[in-house]
Amino acid sequence: MTKNCNFIEKLRGAGLRPTKQRINMCEVLFNREKTFHFTINDLVKMISEKMNQKISLATVYNTVHAFEKKGYLKEISIDSHKSYFDTNTSSHHHFFDEDTNELIDCDESDIDKINIRKNITGKKINSVEVLVRVASDNQNQK
Amino acid sequence: MTKNCNFIEKLRGAGLRPTKQRINMCEVLFNREKTFHFTINDLVKMISEKMNQKISLATVYNTVHAFEKKGYLKEISIDSHKSYFDTNTSSHHHFFDEDTNELIDCDESDIDKINIRKNITGKKINSVEVLVRVASDNQNQK
DNA sequence: CAACAGTTTAGAATTATTATAATGTAGATT
DNA sequence: AATCTACATTATAATAATTCTAAACTGTTG
């Protein structure tokens, strides 16, 4: 219950009105020990269950995008058909298990800092992301 | 003209029948000095222009996927709405210019070899890809 | 508590991709 | 070269993912 207040502040701080839907969404997304990865579909299910009623798909899309813009979520795109969001918005890399479609966080010690030697004139680097695709050792490629 | 023969062999070698459409597609994709990036839409236009007649969208999708499976193309996914294919199938990294939506190849000297310390039991690494997002220096984020 | 601006909603619209089934074609067989 | 067959292509329908719309609703401000 006190958590709610945090989320209300969090939303207000980002200029987002703390509506019932957004607060529920915050609880599903951020009220947990560990960060996690989800798809829009996952999320709709989770929120509907939590609220014990439907939430409009449009609202979920809107809110996810609002959260993304505010830096509360990060999108991880695997291919044109698989896109995840990550509640861990710190700069970090990922493994993607092609067998299970599971996205796995790397922590800092897993991959050395990436050193970019190229410089594009007038452009600054916004992010550097590594995606390591893995698959079962016995089967070839998949 | 002699190039056609190469493409016919290339297709045959991959177990793909050298049809008119596929050969045209090969010419558009592979008969050039430098490798390049494209979207399905780009490609449909390019092929239609080259053939001076329509090509079915389904054929382009089918063929692109066939080429991808055979390792003639690689998909580069930027976000859930922007997906490119790359005729450069060697292992390499990319810059993505968020202002122009342009994908830029890195060559080997641009980024040090990525050292992966994490090991996922029973899984082998299929690919390691770095995406560096850049944007204009004066505007914040975009 | 009235008023307004921002939000939610269901459903329509749009876009991207895949499936379908009829027609066409490459390559093998004769 | 005619025929056959499996694979390809095609237009279109179907599906899936996302965005738009316009009406109803709800925080917030005064």
Short mmCIF file of C-alpha atoms (C1' of nucleotides) in Angstrom, two decimals:
data_model
loop_
_atom_site.label_atom_id
_atom_site.label_comp_id
_atom_site.label_asym_id
_atom_site.label_seq_id
_atom_site.Cartn_x
_atom_site.Cartn_y
_atom_site.Cartn_z
CA MET A 1 0.00 0.00 0.00
CA THR A 2 2.83 2.36 0.83
CA LYS A 3 4.33 1.14 -2.41
CA ASN A 4 1.47 2.75 -4.29
CA CYS A 5 2.60 6.14 -3.09
CA ASN A 6 6.03 5.54 -4.56
CA PHE A 7 4.48 4.70 -7.89
CA ILE A 8 2.23 7.73 -7.75
CA GLU A 9 5.26 9.87 -7.21
CA LYS A 10 7.15 8.06 -9.88
CA LEU A 11 4.39 8.72 -12.38
CA ARG A 12 3.94 12.33 -11.33
CA GLY A 13 7.63 12.89 -11.55
CA ALA A 14 7.46 11.88 -15.18
CA GLY A 15 4.46 14.08 -15.86
CA LEU A 16 2.15 11.10 -16.11
CA ARG A 17 -1.15 11.11 -14.25
CA PRO A 18 -1.30 8.33 -11.69
CA THR A 19 -4.35 6.54 -12.99
CA LYS A 20 -5.60 3.21 -11.67
CA GLN A 21 -4.30 1.41 -14.73
CA ARG A 22 -0.87 2.96 -14.60
CA ILE A 23 -0.45 2.25 -10.91
CA ASN A 24 -1.40 -1.37 -11.44
CA MET A 25 1.01 -1.56 -14.29
CA CYS A 26 3.76 -0.13 -12.11
CA GLU A 27 3.07 -2.72 -9.47
CA VAL A 28 3.26 -5.54 -11.95
CA LEU A 29 6.40 -4.15 -13.51
CA PHE A 30 8.40 -2.59 -10.73
CA ASN A 31 7.18 -4.03 -7.44
CA ARG A 32 9.49 -7.04 -7.46
CA GLU A 33 12.89 -8.15 -6.39
CA LYS A 34 14.41 -8.67 -9.79
CA THR A 35 13.97 -6.91 -13.08
CA PHE A 36 12.44 -8.98 -15.86
CA HIS A 37 11.62 -9.21 -19.54
CA PHE A 38 8.16 -9.31 -21.04
CA THR A 39 6.19 -8.98 -24.24
CA ILE A 40 3.10 -6.81 -24.59
CA ASN A 41 1.00 -9.95 -24.53
CA ASP A 42 2.61 -11.21 -21.35
CA LEU A 43 1.93 -7.88 -19.76
CA VAL A 44 -1.73 -7.65 -20.76
CA LYS A 45 -2.31 -11.02 -19.15
CA MET A 46 -0.43 -10.12 -16.00
CA ILE A 47 -2.26 -6.84 -15.52
CA SER A 48 -5.68 -8.30 -16.24
CA GLU A 49 -5.01 -10.98 -13.65
CA LYS A 50 -3.79 -8.48 -11.12
CA MET A 51 -6.71 -6.11 -11.65
CA ASN A 52 -9.14 -8.98 -11.92
CA GLN A 53 -10.67 -7.33 -14.94
CA LYS A 54 -9.82 -6.48 -18.50
CA ILE A 55 -7.47 -3.71 -19.41
CA SER A 56 -7.65 -2.24 -22.86
CA LEU A 57 -4.86 -3.35 -25.15
CA ALA A 58 -4.53 0.24 -26.33
CA THR A 59 -3.87 1.37 -22.79
CA VAL A 60 -1.12 -1.16 -22.37
CA TYR A 61 0.52 -0.05 -25.59
CA ASN A 62 0.16 3.62 -24.66
CA THR A 63 1.49 3.14 -21.19
CA VAL A 64 4.38 0.92 -22.19
CA HIS A 65 5.42 3.51 -24.73
CA ALA A 66 5.02 6.32 -22.21
CA PHE A 67 7.18 4.36 -19.75
CA GLU A 68 9.72 3.67 -22.44
CA LYS A 69 9.94 7.34 -23.37
CA LYS A 70 10.42 8.25 -19.72
CA GLY A 71 13.16 5.69 -19.39
CA TYR A 72 11.27 3.29 -17.14
CA LEU A 73 11.43 0.53 -19.73
CA LYS A 74 13.77 -0.46 -22.50
CA GLU A 75 12.89 -2.35 -25.65
CA ILE A 76 14.99 -5.30 -26.71
CA SER A 77 14.35 -6.32 -30.28
CA ILE A 78 15.37 -9.82 -31.25
CA ASP A 79 13.99 -10.05 -34.72
CA SER A 80 11.05 -8.61 -36.59
CA HIS A 81 8.78 -11.02 -34.75
CA LYS A 82 10.18 -11.05 -31.27
CA SER A 83 10.33 -7.91 -29.22
CA TYR A 84 10.71 -7.71 -25.46
CA PHE A 85 10.68 -4.97 -22.90
CA ASP A 86 13.08 -4.91 -20.01
CA THR A 87 12.42 -3.33 -16.62
CA ASN A 88 16.16 -3.13 -16.17
CA THR A 89 16.97 0.14 -17.89
CA SER A 90 20.59 0.29 -16.92
CA SER A 91 23.06 -0.28 -19.71
CA HIS A 92 23.56 -4.00 -19.97
CA HIS A 93 23.75 -6.76 -22.53
CA HIS A 94 21.73 -9.87 -23.29
CA PHE A 95 21.89 -13.47 -24.20
CA PHE A 96 19.03 -14.81 -26.26
CA ASP A 97 18.31 -18.52 -26.10
CA GLU A 98 17.01 -19.43 -29.53
CA ASP A 99 15.70 -22.77 -28.29
CA THR A 100 13.51 -21.39 -25.54
CA ASN A 101 13.07 -17.79 -26.78
CA GLU A 102 14.37 -16.70 -23.43
CA LEU A 103 16.16 -13.42 -22.90
CA ILE A 104 18.88 -13.49 -20.27
CA ASP A 105 20.61 -10.50 -18.70
CA CYS A 106 24.35 -10.22 -18.70
CA ASP A 107 25.93 -8.52 -15.82
CA GLU A 108 28.93 -6.29 -16.09
CA SER A 109 31.45 -9.00 -15.47
CA ASP A 110 30.09 -11.14 -18.34
CA ILE A 111 31.25 -8.89 -21.14
CA ASP A 112 34.10 -6.42 -21.16
CA LYS A 113 33.31 -2.79 -21.72
CA ILE A 114 32.86 -2.26 -25.44
CA ASN A 115 35.36 0.13 -26.90
CA ILE A 116 34.04 2.01 -29.92
CA ARG A 117 36.79 3.43 -32.07
CA LYS A 118 34.61 4.77 -34.82
CA ASN A 119 33.25 8.25 -34.50
CA ILE A 120 30.41 9.58 -36.60
CA THR A 121 30.75 13.30 -37.09
CA GLY A 122 28.14 15.36 -35.28
CA LYS A 123 26.62 12.27 -33.67
CA LYS A 124 26.80 11.10 -30.12
CA ILE A 125 26.42 7.54 -28.93
CA ASN A 126 23.09 6.93 -27.23
CA SER A 127 23.53 3.27 -26.44
CA VAL A 128 25.71 0.27 -27.08
CA GLU A 129 24.03 -3.07 -26.91
CA VAL A 130 25.33 -6.55 -27.39
CA LEU A 131 23.07 -9.45 -28.19
CA VAL A 132 24.57 -12.92 -27.92
CA ARG A 133 22.45 -15.59 -29.54
CA VAL A 134 22.89 -19.05 -28.13
CA ALA A 135 21.35 -22.40 -28.92
CA SER A 136 21.62 -25.99 -27.91
CA ASP A 137 25.06 -27.42 -28.48
CA ASN A 138 24.06 -30.63 -30.24
CA GLN A 139 21.68 -29.31 -32.85
CA ASN A 140 23.21 -27.37 -35.72
CA GLN A 141 21.92 -23.81 -35.91
CA LYS A 142 18.19 -24.59 -35.45
CA MET B 1 25.00 -11.60 -68.42
CA THR B 2 27.74 -13.94 -67.33
CA LYS B 3 26.80 -12.81 -63.85
CA ASN B 4 23.45 -14.55 -64.25
CA CYS B 5 25.24 -17.87 -64.46
CA ASN B 6 26.89 -17.21 -61.13
CA PHE B 7 23.56 -16.52 -59.57
CA ILE B 8 22.04 -19.60 -61.12
CA GLU B 9 24.82 -21.64 -59.60
CA LYS B 10 24.50 -19.83 -56.34
CA LEU B 11 20.82 -20.67 -56.18
CA ARG B 12 21.30 -24.25 -57.30
CA GLY B 13 24.03 -24.70 -54.77
CA ALA B 14 21.55 -23.82 -52.07
CA GLY B 15 18.92 -26.14 -53.47
CA LEU B 16 16.83 -23.25 -54.76
CA ARG B 17 15.49 -23.31 -58.28
CA PRO B 18 16.84 -20.45 -60.32
CA THR B 19 13.58 -18.79 -61.27
CA LYS B 20 13.32 -15.49 -63.10
CA GLN B 21 12.29 -13.74 -59.88
CA ARG B 22 15.08 -15.17 -57.80
CA ILE B 23 17.71 -14.33 -60.38
CA ASN B 24 16.47 -10.78 -60.56
CA MET B 25 16.51 -10.61 -56.84
CA CYS B 26 20.09 -11.88 -56.77
CA GLU B 27 21.11 -9.23 -59.23
CA VAL B 28 19.53 -6.49 -57.20
CA LEU B 29 21.03 -7.82 -54.00
CA PHE B 30 24.41 -9.22 -54.88
CA ASN B 31 25.52 -7.72 -58.19
CA ARG B 32 27.14 -4.66 -56.70
CA GLU B 33 30.42 -3.41 -55.35
CA LYS B 34 29.38 -2.93 -51.77
CA THR B 35 27.01 -4.79 -49.52
CA PHE B 36 23.97 -2.86 -48.35
CA HIS B 37 20.97 -2.78 -46.05
CA PHE B 38 17.36 -2.84 -47.08
CA THR B 39 13.82 -3.33 -45.87
CA ILE B 40 11.31 -5.61 -47.58
CA ASN B 41 9.58 -2.53 -48.95
CA ASP B 42 12.79 -1.13 -50.39
CA LEU B 43 13.42 -4.44 -52.04
CA VAL B 44 9.98 -4.81 -53.60
CA LYS B 45 10.42 -1.41 -55.22
CA MET B 46 13.91 -2.17 -56.44
CA ILE B 47 12.95 -5.48 -57.97
CA SER B 48 9.79 -4.16 -59.59
CA GLU B 49 11.84 -1.38 -61.16
CA LYS B 50 14.49 -3.75 -62.35
CA MET B 51 12.03 -6.24 -63.80
CA ASN B 52 9.83 -3.45 -65.13
CA GLN B 53 6.83 -5.27 -63.79
CA LYS B 54 5.26 -6.18 -60.50
CA ILE B 55 6.62 -8.89 -58.29
CA SER B 56 4.34 -10.48 -55.74
CA LEU B 57 4.98 -9.35 -52.20
CA ALA B 58 4.67 -12.96 -51.08
CA THR B 59 7.48 -13.96 -53.41
CA VAL B 60 9.74 -11.33 -51.99
CA TYR B 61 9.03 -12.47 -48.45
CA ASN B 62 9.48 -16.12 -49.37
CA THR B 63 12.70 -15.51 -51.20
CA VAL B 64 14.18 -13.22 -48.59
CA HIS B 65 13.50 -15.85 -45.97
CA ALA B 66 14.91 -18.57 -48.17
CA PHE B 67 18.06 -16.49 -48.70
CA GLU B 68 18.26 -15.79 -45.00
CA LYS B 69 18.01 -19.46 -44.16
CA LYS B 70 20.75 -20.24 -46.66
CA GLY B 71 22.96 -17.58 -45.15
CA TYR B 72 22.81 -15.18 -48.09
CA LEU B 73 21.16 -12.51 -45.99
CA LYS B 74 21.15 -11.50 -42.37
CA GLU B 75 18.39 -9.74 -40.51
CA ILE B 76 19.20 -6.72 -38.37
CA SER B 77 16.36 -5.80 -36.05
CA ILE B 78 16.40 -2.29 -34.69
CA ASP B 79 13.08 -2.20 -32.90
CA SER B 80 9.71 -3.79 -33.33
CA HIS B 81 9.02 -1.46 -36.26
CA LYS B 82 12.33 -1.29 -38.01
CA SER B 83 13.88 -4.38 -39.43
CA TYR B 84 16.58 -4.46 -42.07
CA PHE B 85 18.32 -7.14 -44.05
CA ASP B 86 22.01 -7.04 -44.75
CA THR B 87 23.73 -8.54 -47.77
CA ASN B 88 26.91 -8.58 -45.72
CA THR B 89 26.56 -11.87 -43.88
CA SER B 90 29.97 -11.84 -42.28
CA SER B 91 30.07 -11.26 -38.56
CA HIS B 92 30.12 -7.52 -38.06
CA HIS B 93 28.52 -4.81 -35.99
CA HIS B 94 26.36 -1.81 -36.75
CA PHE B 95 25.73 1.78 -35.99
CA PHE B 96 22.17 2.97 -36.24
CA ASP B 97 21.55 6.63 -36.87
CA GLU B 98 18.31 7.43 -35.09
CA ASP B 99 17.95 10.73 -36.92
CA THR B 100 18.08 9.31 -40.43
CA ASN B 101 17.11 5.68 -39.70
CA GLU B 102 20.29 4.70 -41.44
CA LEU B 103 22.16 1.51 -40.64
CA ILE B 104 25.93 1.75 -40.94
CA ASP B 105 28.38 -1.14 -41.00
CA CYS B 106 31.27 -1.25 -38.62
CA ASP B 107 34.42 -2.85 -39.82
CA GLU B 108 36.65 -4.95 -37.66
CA SER B 109 38.86 -2.11 -36.55
CA ASP B 110 35.91 -0.08 -35.24
CA ILE B 111 35.09 -2.32 -32.31
CA ASP B 112 37.40 -4.67 -30.43
CA LYS B 113 36.61 -8.33 -30.46
CA ILE B 114 33.91 -8.97 -27.85
CA ASN B 115 35.02 -11.25 -25.10
CA ILE B 116 32.15 -13.24 -23.60
CA ARG B 117 32.97 -14.55 -20.16
CA LYS B 118 29.59 -16.03 -19.40
CA ASN B 119 28.91 -19.57 -20.43
CA ILE B 120 25.45 -21.06 -20.61
CA THR B 121 25.56 -24.78 -19.95
CA GLY B 122 24.79 -26.90 -22.97
CA LYS B 123 24.52 -23.87 -25.23
CA LYS B 124 26.87 -22.65 -27.87
CA ILE B 125 27.18 -19.09 -29.11
CA ASN B 126 25.67 -18.60 -32.54
CA SER B 127 26.35 -14.92 -32.95
CA VAL B 128 27.48 -11.84 -31.12
CA GLU B 129 26.13 -8.57 -32.39
CA VAL B 130 26.67 -5.05 -31.25
CA LEU B 131 24.28 -2.25 -32.11
CA VAL B 132 25.45 1.28 -31.41
CA ARG B 133 22.66 3.82 -31.54
CA VAL B 134 23.75 7.33 -32.40
CA ALA B 135 21.89 10.59 -32.84
CA SER B 136 22.57 14.21 -33.49
CA ASP B 137 24.80 15.76 -30.86
CA ASN B 138 22.73 18.87 -30.18
CA GLN B 139 19.29 17.36 -29.73
CA ASN B 140 18.66 15.38 -26.54
CA GLN B 141 17.75 11.76 -27.20
CA LYS B 142 15.10 12.39 -29.90
"C1'" DC C 1 -17.46 20.86 -6.95
"C1'" DA C 2 -17.10 22.65 -11.72
"C1'" DA C 3 -14.31 22.66 -15.63
"C1'" DC C 4 -10.71 21.07 -18.33
"C1'" DA C 5 -7.17 18.43 -20.01
"C1'" DG C 6 -5.39 14.09 -20.07
"C1'" DT C 7 -6.72 9.04 -20.08
"C1'" DT C 8 -9.17 4.88 -20.98
"C1'" DT C 9 -11.93 2.18 -23.75
"C1'" DA C 10 -13.93 -0.76 -27.52
"C1'" DG C 11 -13.71 -1.26 -31.79
"C1'" DA C 12 -12.26 0.24 -36.42
"C1'" DA C 13 -8.31 1.04 -39.27
"C1'" DT C 14 -3.76 0.26 -40.63
"C1'" DT C 15 0.35 -2.23 -41.39
"C1'" DA C 16 3.23 -6.20 -41.72
"C1'" DT C 17 3.45 -10.82 -42.53
"C1'" DT C 18 1.83 -15.47 -43.64
"C1'" DA C 19 -1.45 -18.81 -45.65
"C1'" DT C 20 -4.17 -20.46 -49.55
"C1'" DA C 21 -5.28 -22.32 -53.75
"C1'" DA C 22 -5.00 -21.73 -58.58
"C1'" DT C 23 -1.78 -21.12 -62.18
"C1'" DG C 24 2.82 -21.24 -64.02
"C1'" DT C 25 7.51 -23.04 -64.74
"C1'" DA C 26 12.13 -25.56 -64.18
"C1'" DG C 27 14.07 -29.76 -64.73
"C1'" DA C 28 13.72 -34.62 -65.22
"C1'" DT C 29 11.79 -38.41 -68.03
"C1'" DT C 30 10.63 -40.09 -71.90
"C1'" DA D 1 10.64 -31.76 -78.08
"C1'" DA D 2 6.32 -33.30 -75.49
"C1'" DT D 3 5.05 -34.63 -70.96
"C1'" DC D 4 5.19 -34.93 -66.12
"C1'" DT D 5 5.93 -33.50 -61.53
"C1'" DA D 6 7.44 -30.95 -57.85
"C1'" DC D 7 8.42 -26.59 -56.66
"C1'" DA D 8 7.40 -21.37 -57.38
"C1'" DT D 9 4.70 -17.52 -58.18
"C1'" DT D 10 0.68 -14.99 -57.87
"C1'" DA D 11 -3.39 -12.43 -56.19
"C1'" DT D 12 -5.97 -12.44 -52.61
"C1'" DA D 13 -7.58 -13.79 -48.06
"C1'" DA D 14 -6.33 -14.45 -43.40
"C1'" DT D 15 -3.87 -13.40 -39.38
"C1'" DA D 16 -1.22 -10.71 -36.21
"C1'" DA D 17 0.57 -6.62 -34.26
"C1'" DT D 18 -0.02 -1.98 -33.59
"C1'" DT D 19 -2.20 2.51 -33.95
"C1'" DC D 20 -6.20 5.49 -34.51
"C1'" DT D 21 -10.71 7.31 -33.24
"C1'" DA D 22 -14.19 9.30 -30.83
"C1'" DA D 23 -16.97 8.80 -26.89
"C1'" DA D 24 -16.94 8.18 -22.02
"C1'" DC D 25 -14.32 8.74 -17.87
"C1'" DT D 26 -11.22 10.66 -14.29
"C1'" DG D 27 -7.32 13.31 -12.07
"C1'" DT D 28 -6.22 17.86 -11.13
"C1'" DT D 29 -6.66 22.78 -10.73
"C1'" DG D 30 -8.90 26.63 -9.11
#
